[in-house]
PDB file of C-alpha atoms in Angstrom:
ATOM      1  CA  UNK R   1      45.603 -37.161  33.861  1.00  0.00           C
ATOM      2  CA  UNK R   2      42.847 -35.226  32.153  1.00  0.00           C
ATOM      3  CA  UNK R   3      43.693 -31.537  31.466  1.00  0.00           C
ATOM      4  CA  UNK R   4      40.453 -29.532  32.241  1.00  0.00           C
ATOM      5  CA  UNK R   5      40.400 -25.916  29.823  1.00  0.00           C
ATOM      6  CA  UNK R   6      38.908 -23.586  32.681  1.00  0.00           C
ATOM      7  CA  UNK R   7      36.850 -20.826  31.174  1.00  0.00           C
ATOM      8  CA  UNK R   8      37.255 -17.226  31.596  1.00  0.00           C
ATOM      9  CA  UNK R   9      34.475 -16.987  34.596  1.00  0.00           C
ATOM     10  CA  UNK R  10      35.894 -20.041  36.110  1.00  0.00           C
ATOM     11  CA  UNK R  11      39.714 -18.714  36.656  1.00  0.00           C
ATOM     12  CA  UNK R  12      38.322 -15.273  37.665  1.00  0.00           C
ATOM     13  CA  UNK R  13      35.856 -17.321  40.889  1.00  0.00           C
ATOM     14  CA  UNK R  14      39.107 -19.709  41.478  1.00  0.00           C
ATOM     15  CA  UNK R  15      41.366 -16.716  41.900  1.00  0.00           C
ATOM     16  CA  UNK R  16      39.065 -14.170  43.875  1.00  0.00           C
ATOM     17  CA  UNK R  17      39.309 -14.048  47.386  1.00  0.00           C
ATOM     18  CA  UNK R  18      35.591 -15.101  48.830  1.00  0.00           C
ATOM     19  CA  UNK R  19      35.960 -18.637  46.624  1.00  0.00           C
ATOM     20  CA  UNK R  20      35.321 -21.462  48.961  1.00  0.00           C
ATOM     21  CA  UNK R  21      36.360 -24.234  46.589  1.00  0.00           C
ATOM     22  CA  UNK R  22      32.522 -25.220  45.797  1.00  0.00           C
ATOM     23  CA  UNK R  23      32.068 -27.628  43.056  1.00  0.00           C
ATOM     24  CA  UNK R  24      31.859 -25.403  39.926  1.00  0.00           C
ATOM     25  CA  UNK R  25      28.400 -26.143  38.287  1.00  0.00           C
ATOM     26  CA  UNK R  26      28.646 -26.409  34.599  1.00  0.00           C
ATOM     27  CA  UNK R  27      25.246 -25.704  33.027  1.00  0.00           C
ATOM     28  CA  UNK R  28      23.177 -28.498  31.888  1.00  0.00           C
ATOM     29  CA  UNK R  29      22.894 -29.140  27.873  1.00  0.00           C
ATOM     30  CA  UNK R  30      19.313 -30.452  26.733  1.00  0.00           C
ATOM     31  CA  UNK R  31      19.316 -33.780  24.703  1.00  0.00           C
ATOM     32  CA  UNK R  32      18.158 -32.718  21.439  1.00  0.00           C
ATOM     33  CA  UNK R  33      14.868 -35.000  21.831  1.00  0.00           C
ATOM     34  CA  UNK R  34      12.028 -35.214  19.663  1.00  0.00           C
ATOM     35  CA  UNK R  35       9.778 -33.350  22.573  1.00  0.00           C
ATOM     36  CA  UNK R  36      12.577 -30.765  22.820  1.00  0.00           C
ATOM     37  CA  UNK R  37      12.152 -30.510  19.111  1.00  0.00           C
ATOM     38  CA  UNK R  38       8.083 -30.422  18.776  1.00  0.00           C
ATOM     39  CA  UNK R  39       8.327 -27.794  22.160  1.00  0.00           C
ATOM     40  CA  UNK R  40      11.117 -25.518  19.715  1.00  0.00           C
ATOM     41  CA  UNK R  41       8.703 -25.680  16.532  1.00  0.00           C
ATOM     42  CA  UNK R  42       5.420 -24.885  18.764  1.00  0.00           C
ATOM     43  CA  UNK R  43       7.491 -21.812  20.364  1.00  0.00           C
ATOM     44  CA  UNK R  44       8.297 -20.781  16.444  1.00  0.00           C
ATOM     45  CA  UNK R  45       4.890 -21.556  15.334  1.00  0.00           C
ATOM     46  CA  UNK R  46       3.617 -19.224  17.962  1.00  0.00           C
ATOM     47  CA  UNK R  47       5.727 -16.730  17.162  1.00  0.00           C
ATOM     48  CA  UNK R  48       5.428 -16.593  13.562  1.00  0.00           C
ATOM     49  CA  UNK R  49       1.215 -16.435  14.191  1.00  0.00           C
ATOM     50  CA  UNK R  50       2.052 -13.178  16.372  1.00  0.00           C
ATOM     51  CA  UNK R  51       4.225 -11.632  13.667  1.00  0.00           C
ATOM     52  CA  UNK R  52       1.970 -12.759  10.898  1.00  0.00           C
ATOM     53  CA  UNK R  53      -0.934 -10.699  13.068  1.00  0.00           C
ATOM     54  CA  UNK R  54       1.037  -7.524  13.565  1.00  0.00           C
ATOM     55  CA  UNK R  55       1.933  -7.293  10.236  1.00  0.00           C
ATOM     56  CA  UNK R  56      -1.636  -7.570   9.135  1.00  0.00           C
ATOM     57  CA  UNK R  57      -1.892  -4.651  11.738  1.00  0.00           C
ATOM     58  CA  UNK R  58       0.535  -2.865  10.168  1.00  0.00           C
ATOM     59  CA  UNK R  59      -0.793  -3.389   6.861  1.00  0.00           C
ATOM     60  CA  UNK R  60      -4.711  -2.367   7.895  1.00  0.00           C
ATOM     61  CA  UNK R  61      -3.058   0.640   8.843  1.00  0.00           C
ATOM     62  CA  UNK R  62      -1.305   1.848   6.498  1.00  0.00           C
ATOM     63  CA  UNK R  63      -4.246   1.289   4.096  1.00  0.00           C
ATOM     64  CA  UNK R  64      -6.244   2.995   6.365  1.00  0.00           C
ATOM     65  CA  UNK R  65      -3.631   6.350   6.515  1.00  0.00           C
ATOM     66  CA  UNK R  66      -3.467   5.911   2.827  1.00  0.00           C
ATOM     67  CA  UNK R  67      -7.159   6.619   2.291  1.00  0.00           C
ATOM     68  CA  UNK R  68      -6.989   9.246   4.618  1.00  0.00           C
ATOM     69  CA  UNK R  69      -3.950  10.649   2.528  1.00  0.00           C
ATOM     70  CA  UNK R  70      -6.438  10.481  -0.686  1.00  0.00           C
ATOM     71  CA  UNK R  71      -9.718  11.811   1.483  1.00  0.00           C
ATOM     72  CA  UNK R  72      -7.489  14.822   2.203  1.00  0.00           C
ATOM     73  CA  UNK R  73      -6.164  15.723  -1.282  1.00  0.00           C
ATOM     74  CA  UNK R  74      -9.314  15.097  -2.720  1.00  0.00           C
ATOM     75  CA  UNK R  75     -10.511  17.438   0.155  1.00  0.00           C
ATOM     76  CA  UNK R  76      -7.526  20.299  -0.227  1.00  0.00           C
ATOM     77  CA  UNK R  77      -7.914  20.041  -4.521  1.00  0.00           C
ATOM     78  CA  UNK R  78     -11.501  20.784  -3.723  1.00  0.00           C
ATOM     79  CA  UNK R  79     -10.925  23.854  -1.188  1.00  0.00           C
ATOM     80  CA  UNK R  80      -8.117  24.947  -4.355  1.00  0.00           C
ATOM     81  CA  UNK R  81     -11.034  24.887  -6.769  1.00  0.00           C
ATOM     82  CA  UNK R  82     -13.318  26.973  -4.925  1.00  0.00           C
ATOM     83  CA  UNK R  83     -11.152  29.634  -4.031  1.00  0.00           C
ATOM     84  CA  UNK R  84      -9.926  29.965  -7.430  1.00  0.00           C
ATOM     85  CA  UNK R  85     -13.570  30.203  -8.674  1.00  0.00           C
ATOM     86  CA  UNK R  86     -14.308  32.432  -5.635  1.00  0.00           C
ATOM     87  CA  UNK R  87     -11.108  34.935  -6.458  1.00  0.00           C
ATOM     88  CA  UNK R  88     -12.197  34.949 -10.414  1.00  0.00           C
ATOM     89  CA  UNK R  89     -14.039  37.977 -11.429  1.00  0.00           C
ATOM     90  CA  UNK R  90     -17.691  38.383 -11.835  1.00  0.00           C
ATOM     91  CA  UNK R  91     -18.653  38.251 -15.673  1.00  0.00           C
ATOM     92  CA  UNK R  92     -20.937  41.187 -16.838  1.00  0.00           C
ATOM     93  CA  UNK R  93     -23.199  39.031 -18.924  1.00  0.00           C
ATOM     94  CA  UNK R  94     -24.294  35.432 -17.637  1.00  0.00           C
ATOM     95  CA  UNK R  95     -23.397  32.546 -20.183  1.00  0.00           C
ATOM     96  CA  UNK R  96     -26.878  32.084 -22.500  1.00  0.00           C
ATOM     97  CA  UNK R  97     -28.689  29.035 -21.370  1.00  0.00           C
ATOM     98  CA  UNK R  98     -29.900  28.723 -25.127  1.00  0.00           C
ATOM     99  CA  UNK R  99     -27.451  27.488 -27.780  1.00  0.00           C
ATOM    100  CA  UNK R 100     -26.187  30.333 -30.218  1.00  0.00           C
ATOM    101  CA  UNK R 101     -28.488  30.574 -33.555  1.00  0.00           C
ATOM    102  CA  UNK R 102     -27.413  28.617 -36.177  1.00  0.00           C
ATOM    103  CA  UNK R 103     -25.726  30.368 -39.391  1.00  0.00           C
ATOM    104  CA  UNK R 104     -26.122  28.056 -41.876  1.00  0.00           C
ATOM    105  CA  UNK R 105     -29.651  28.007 -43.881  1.00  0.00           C
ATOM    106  CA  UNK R 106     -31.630  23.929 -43.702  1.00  0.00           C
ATOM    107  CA  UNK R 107     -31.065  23.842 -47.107  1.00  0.00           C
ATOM    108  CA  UNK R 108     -27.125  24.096 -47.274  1.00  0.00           C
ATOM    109  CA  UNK R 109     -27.158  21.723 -43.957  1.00  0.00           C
ATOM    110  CA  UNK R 110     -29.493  18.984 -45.809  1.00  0.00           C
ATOM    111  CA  UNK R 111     -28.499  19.244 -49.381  1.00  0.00           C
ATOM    112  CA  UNK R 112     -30.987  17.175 -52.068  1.00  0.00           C
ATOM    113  CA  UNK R 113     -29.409  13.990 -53.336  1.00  0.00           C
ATOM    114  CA  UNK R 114     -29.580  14.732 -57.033  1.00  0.00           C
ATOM    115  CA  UNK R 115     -31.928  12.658 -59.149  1.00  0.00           C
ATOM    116  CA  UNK R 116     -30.746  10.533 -61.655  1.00  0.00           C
ATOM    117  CA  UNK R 117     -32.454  10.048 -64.821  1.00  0.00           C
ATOM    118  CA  UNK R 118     -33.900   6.128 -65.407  1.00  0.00           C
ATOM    119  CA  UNK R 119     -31.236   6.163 -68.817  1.00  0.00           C
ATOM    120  CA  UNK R 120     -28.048   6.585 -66.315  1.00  0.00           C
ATOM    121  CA  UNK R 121     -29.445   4.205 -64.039  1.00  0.00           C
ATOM    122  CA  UNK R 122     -29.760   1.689 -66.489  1.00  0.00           C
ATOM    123  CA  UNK R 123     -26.593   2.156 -68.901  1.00  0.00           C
ATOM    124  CA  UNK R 124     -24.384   2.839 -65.598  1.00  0.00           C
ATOM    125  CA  UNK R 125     -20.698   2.164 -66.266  1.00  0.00           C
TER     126      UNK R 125
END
């Protein structure tokens, strides 16, 4: 005599009331085949390309939101400058388009090498 283990869902359809001792159907196992096998790797395959794609998706998108991010502080800096410039006083005199004179004389700017005589030339130590 074999001694069947009945599981859970079994005992509760043995022992309700509307059980009209029907063969209980166990469910069928797939043989691990090499078919089965290709069939599994295909589905993963698949599924892999699909994730792969979205997170390309994903990716394009956040690039795209961060340029957007950088178009809009470039944008706001910008608007910051201008109203800075805008709330800054009016200066009396406008800035001189023409650079200020110069102080110094050509002379003290270029100086002369000094000449040396043909005797220190020669008789150079």
């Amino acid at each position: 005599m074999a001694h069947n283990i009945l599981s859970e869902a079994e005992l509760r359809m043995l022992l309700s009331n509307d059980y009209q001792h029907e063969e209980i159907i166990q469910p069928r196992r797939l043989k691990l085949t090499m078919k089965y096998l290709y069939q599994l790797i295909g589905e993963i395959q698949q599924e892999k390309r699909v994730l792969s794609s979205r997170v390309d998706e994903l990716e394009q998108q956040l690039y795209e939101l961060y340029q957007i991010q950088e178009e809009e502080a470039s944008t706001q800096e910008m608007l910051n400058i201008e109203e800075a410039q805008l709330k800054k006083p009016v200066e009396t005199e406008p800035k001189p388009l023409v650079p200020e004179l110069i102080e110094t004389t050509r002379s003290e700017r270029h100086p002369k090498p000094e000449k040396t005589s043909f005797w220190d030339f020669l008789f150079r130590r």
